[in-house]
Amino acid sequence: MKKRIAMILALVIVASLALVGCGKGGNDKDALVGTWSGKVDITGIFNDEIMASLGSDAEGLEGYKDLAMTINLDLKADDTYTMAMDEAGTTELMESIKAQTKDILLAYMEKMIKDMGVDMTVEEAMEAAGISVDELMDEMFGADGLDVADLMEEISGKYMVKGGEIYLSEGSDEPEDVIPNPYKLDGNKLTIEADKLSDGDEVAEFMFPLVLEKVK
């Protein structure tokens, strides 16, 4: 579970490489310089990955809800940028994931016991198995939980604004070599849509539209 959750969050960061794109109507370089923050709803991908892994016995369970990852995008005046998960937001997200996972597993085990026709509670079943719910959670997440620092992967590189488009490259790659995305800039609100190549891409489509607010 711990590795699967880290893998899902890493997928969101990788998909973020396709986030930022072209502006309609003019060069917005000066207006874009600054730090932008927005949330990505990852509820669907968690339910697809985690609930599906539980199999048919999980059918009818509510699953995860209201999981959102906060991403910060810093566009600098020197034509470089950084993108990373927000630390406080990630800590809050992980607490929600752990709490919801516990509730889901309890409901899952209760359903399995009922389907088997066994007359005992979840607590009684786990006691018979020699493990408590909290011990099970510690095994899944680690006694100290997931280390948020391990998830704070940062993407950085160069960006270029040209002809109403902005291109972001990773590492030492040049911005000219990447594909841009449409965006709408309305004051301190930046809405990024999927580019025509990303449209329908199951890996990245859950990211869009991404709404960012300028925080500084």
Tab-separated table of C-alpha atoms in Angstrom:
chain	number	residue	atom	x	y	z
A	1	MET	CA	0.000	0.000	0.000
A	2	LYS	CA	2.767	2.423	0.967
A	3	LYS	CA	4.581	1.887	-2.340
A	4	ARG	CA	1.329	2.076	-4.324
A	5	ILE	CA	0.386	5.431	-2.779
A	6	ALA	CA	3.862	6.826	-3.442
A	7	MET	CA	3.594	5.559	-7.037
A	8	ILE	CA	0.248	7.323	-7.568
A	9	LEU	CA	1.573	10.611	-6.209
A	10	ALA	CA	4.678	10.281	-8.381
A	11	LEU	CA	2.410	9.752	-11.389
A	12	VAL	CA	0.734	13.085	-10.689
A	13	ILE	CA	4.094	14.837	-10.614
A	14	VAL	CA	5.174	13.189	-13.871
A	15	ALA	CA	1.870	14.134	-15.488
A	16	SER	CA	2.515	17.705	-14.369
A	17	LEU	CA	5.163	17.988	-17.053
A	18	ALA	CA	2.301	18.369	-19.530
A	19	LEU	CA	0.594	21.096	-17.527
A	20	VAL	CA	1.628	24.478	-18.710
A	21	GLY	CA	0.988	25.828	-22.158
A	22	CYS	CA	0.112	28.579	-24.544
A	23	GLY	CA	-1.660	31.823	-23.824
A	24	LYS	CA	-4.305	33.148	-26.172
A	25	GLY	CA	-3.634	36.663	-27.361
A	26	GLY	CA	-0.352	38.249	-26.485
A	27	ASN	CA	2.829	37.855	-24.531
A	28	ASP	CA	1.979	37.324	-20.853
A	29	LYS	CA	5.559	36.836	-19.641
A	30	ASP	CA	5.510	39.637	-17.065
A	31	ALA	CA	2.078	38.666	-15.767
A	32	LEU	CA	3.064	35.011	-15.477
A	33	VAL	CA	6.216	35.601	-13.415
A	34	GLY	CA	5.504	34.634	-9.823
A	35	THR	CA	4.330	31.713	-7.704
A	36	TRP	CA	1.104	29.941	-8.615
A	37	SER	CA	-0.728	27.351	-6.532
A	38	GLY	CA	-3.559	24.987	-7.427
A	39	LYS	CA	-5.196	21.711	-6.475
A	40	VAL	CA	-5.389	18.515	-8.518
A	41	ASP	CA	-8.260	16.164	-7.675
A	42	ILE	CA	-6.768	12.675	-7.394
A	43	THR	CA	-9.832	10.977	-5.892
A	44	GLY	CA	-10.653	9.166	-9.113
A	45	ILE	CA	-7.185	7.761	-9.693
A	46	PHE	CA	-6.979	6.556	-6.079
A	47	ASN	CA	-10.298	4.765	-6.371
A	48	ASP	CA	-9.253	3.264	-9.704
A	49	GLU	CA	-5.967	1.990	-8.300
A	50	ILE	CA	-6.671	1.126	-4.670
A	51	MET	CA	-10.306	0.032	-4.779
A	52	ALA	CA	-9.681	-2.022	-7.919
A	53	SER	CA	-6.839	-3.818	-6.148
A	54	LEU	CA	-9.296	-5.033	-3.480
A	55	GLY	CA	-11.262	-6.883	-6.147
A	56	SER	CA	-14.930	-7.781	-6.335
A	57	ASP	CA	-15.282	-7.867	-2.533
A	58	ALA	CA	-14.947	-4.065	-2.570
A	59	GLU	CA	-17.995	-3.588	-4.796
A	60	GLY	CA	-20.554	-1.383	-3.079
A	61	LEU	CA	-18.054	0.281	-0.749
A	62	GLU	CA	-17.926	4.059	-0.840
A	63	GLY	CA	-14.215	4.364	-1.545
A	64	TYR	CA	-12.054	7.484	-1.247
A	65	LYS	CA	-13.450	10.986	-1.487
A	66	ASP	CA	-12.148	14.566	-1.564
A	67	LEU	CA	-8.469	13.813	-2.177
A	68	ALA	CA	-6.635	16.792	-3.638
A	69	MET	CA	-2.952	17.413	-4.201
A	70	THR	CA	-1.674	20.992	-4.005
A	71	ILE	CA	0.930	21.885	-6.628
A	72	ASN	CA	3.073	25.022	-6.605
A	73	LEU	CA	4.479	26.408	-9.855
A	74	ASP	CA	7.138	29.114	-9.610
A	75	LEU	CA	7.816	30.983	-12.867
A	76	LYS	CA	10.931	33.117	-12.446
A	77	ALA	CA	12.060	36.227	-14.262
A	78	ASP	CA	15.280	34.516	-15.386
A	79	ASP	CA	13.312	32.091	-17.605
A	80	THR	CA	13.582	29.156	-15.179
A	81	TYR	CA	10.820	27.467	-13.230
A	82	THR	CA	10.216	24.958	-10.456
A	83	MET	CA	7.162	22.804	-9.818
A	84	ALA	CA	6.565	20.784	-6.663
A	85	MET	CA	3.927	19.478	-4.299
A	86	ASP	CA	3.075	21.855	-1.467
A	87	GLU	CA	4.475	20.511	1.824
A	88	ALA	CA	1.604	21.568	4.097
A	89	GLY	CA	-0.962	20.425	1.551
A	90	THR	CA	0.791	17.073	1.123
A	91	THR	CA	0.877	16.479	4.876
A	92	GLU	CA	-2.866	17.141	5.045
A	93	LEU	CA	-3.445	14.883	2.034
A	94	MET	CA	-1.511	11.989	3.569
A	95	GLU	CA	-3.432	12.274	6.832
A	96	SER	CA	-6.680	12.077	4.866
A	97	ILE	CA	-5.440	9.086	2.835
A	98	LYS	CA	-4.452	7.179	5.968
A	99	ALA	CA	-7.728	7.933	7.785
A	100	GLN	CA	-9.846	7.007	4.771
A	101	THR	CA	-7.821	3.856	4.113
A	102	LYS	CA	-8.530	2.711	7.669
A	103	ASP	CA	-12.272	3.305	7.232
A	104	ILE	CA	-12.293	1.553	3.847
A	105	LEU	CA	-10.441	-1.496	5.175
A	106	LEU	CA	-12.780	-1.799	8.156
A	107	ALA	CA	-15.801	-1.638	5.829
A	108	TYR	CA	-14.108	-4.100	3.463
A	109	MET	CA	-13.425	-6.621	6.220
A	110	GLU	CA	-16.913	-6.187	7.667
A	111	LYS	CA	-18.382	-6.933	4.239
A	112	MET	CA	-16.186	-10.004	3.788
A	113	ILE	CA	-17.162	-11.374	7.212
A	114	LYS	CA	-20.844	-10.798	6.455
A	115	ASP	CA	-20.562	-12.410	3.014
A	116	MET	CA	-18.891	-15.443	4.608
A	117	GLY	CA	-21.743	-15.779	7.095
A	118	VAL	CA	-19.372	-15.586	10.054
A	119	ASP	CA	-20.942	-14.329	13.286
A	120	MET	CA	-18.246	-12.022	14.634
A	121	THR	CA	-17.203	-8.383	14.505
A	122	VAL	CA	-14.184	-7.039	12.637
A	123	GLU	CA	-12.426	-6.461	15.939
A	124	GLU	CA	-13.064	-10.050	17.001
A	125	ALA	CA	-11.826	-11.351	13.650
A	126	MET	CA	-8.639	-9.306	13.865
A	127	GLU	CA	-8.072	-10.312	17.462
A	128	ALA	CA	-8.364	-13.930	16.377
A	129	ALA	CA	-5.794	-13.217	13.676
A	130	GLY	CA	-3.466	-11.726	16.284
A	131	ILE	CA	-3.365	-8.167	14.909
A	132	SER	CA	-5.172	-4.898	15.645
A	133	VAL	CA	-6.440	-2.342	13.154
A	134	ASP	CA	-3.775	0.148	14.241
A	135	GLU	CA	-1.025	-2.464	13.849
A	136	LEU	CA	-2.318	-3.230	10.368
A	137	MET	CA	-2.195	0.463	9.468
A	138	ASP	CA	1.367	0.689	10.798
A	139	GLU	CA	2.350	-2.238	8.578
A	140	MET	CA	0.772	-0.572	5.552
A	141	PHE	CA	2.012	2.970	6.086
A	142	GLY	CA	4.932	2.472	8.443
A	143	ALA	CA	4.786	3.129	12.172
A	144	ASP	CA	5.674	6.765	11.550
A	145	GLY	CA	3.481	7.091	8.467
A	146	LEU	CA	4.639	8.065	5.006
A	147	ASP	CA	7.574	10.461	5.020
A	148	VAL	CA	6.220	13.529	3.247
A	149	ALA	CA	9.767	14.641	2.463
A	150	ASP	CA	10.178	11.548	0.290
A	151	LEU	CA	7.232	12.696	-1.828
A	152	MET	CA	8.374	16.273	-2.325
A	153	GLU	CA	9.861	15.663	-5.750
A	154	GLU	CA	10.614	18.899	-7.575
A	155	ILE	CA	10.586	19.439	-11.325
A	156	SER	CA	12.708	22.277	-12.646
A	157	GLY	CA	13.911	23.578	-15.972
A	158	LYS	CA	13.565	26.450	-18.400
A	159	TYR	CA	10.533	28.119	-19.876
A	160	MET	CA	9.930	30.394	-22.829
A	161	VAL	CA	7.054	32.706	-23.725
A	162	LYS	CA	6.715	33.330	-27.443
A	163	GLY	CA	3.817	34.314	-29.661
A	164	GLY	CA	1.246	33.816	-26.921
A	165	GLU	CA	2.659	30.421	-25.916
A	166	ILE	CA	4.689	29.248	-22.964
A	167	TYR	CA	6.933	26.189	-23.141
A	168	LEU	CA	8.403	24.398	-20.124
A	169	SER	CA	11.263	21.943	-20.445
A	170	GLU	CA	12.779	19.686	-17.795
A	171	GLY	CA	16.369	19.827	-16.609
A	172	SER	CA	18.824	21.034	-19.250
A	173	ASP	CA	16.411	20.469	-22.168
A	174	GLU	CA	15.474	23.506	-24.214
A	175	PRO	CA	11.914	24.911	-24.089
A	176	GLU	CA	11.629	24.900	-27.881
A	177	ASP	CA	11.473	21.095	-27.816
A	178	VAL	CA	8.268	20.749	-25.735
A	179	ILE	CA	4.589	20.935	-26.664
A	180	PRO	CA	2.524	23.775	-25.122
A	181	ASN	CA	-0.995	23.740	-23.649
A	182	PRO	CA	-3.808	26.311	-23.952
A	183	TYR	CA	-4.326	28.598	-20.979
A	184	LYS	CA	-6.544	31.478	-19.931
A	185	LEU	CA	-5.130	34.244	-17.758
A	186	ASP	CA	-7.655	36.320	-15.830
A	187	GLY	CA	-5.932	38.560	-13.324
A	188	ASN	CA	-4.496	36.281	-10.640
A	189	LYS	CA	-6.301	33.225	-11.983
A	190	LEU	CA	-4.588	30.913	-14.460
A	191	THR	CA	-6.648	28.099	-15.997
A	192	ILE	CA	-4.688	25.499	-17.930
A	193	GLU	CA	-6.409	23.136	-20.351
A	194	ALA	CA	-5.167	19.992	-22.066
A	195	ASP	CA	-3.304	20.495	-25.341
A	196	LYS	CA	-4.589	18.651	-28.394
A	197	LEU	CA	-2.069	15.825	-27.897
A	198	SER	CA	-2.857	15.414	-24.206
A	199	ASP	CA	-6.616	15.360	-24.827
A	200	GLY	CA	-7.746	11.815	-24.160
A	201	ASP	CA	-4.411	10.809	-22.650
A	202	GLU	CA	-5.519	8.640	-19.736
A	203	VAL	CA	-2.283	9.312	-17.859
A	204	ALA	CA	-2.625	13.077	-17.792
A	205	GLU	CA	-6.244	13.969	-18.557
A	206	PHE	CA	-7.286	13.885	-14.883
A	207	MET	CA	-5.011	16.913	-14.384
A	208	PHE	CA	-7.134	19.212	-16.516
A	209	PRO	CA	-8.429	21.806	-16.266
A	210	LEU	CA	-5.906	22.966	-13.680
A	211	VAL	CA	-6.854	26.213	-11.946
A	212	LEU	CA	-3.986	28.109	-10.322
A	213	GLU	CA	-4.099	31.215	-8.184
A	214	LYS	CA	-1.157	33.612	-7.994
A	215	VAL	CA	0.064	33.630	-4.397
A	216	LYS	CA	3.032	35.975	-4.789
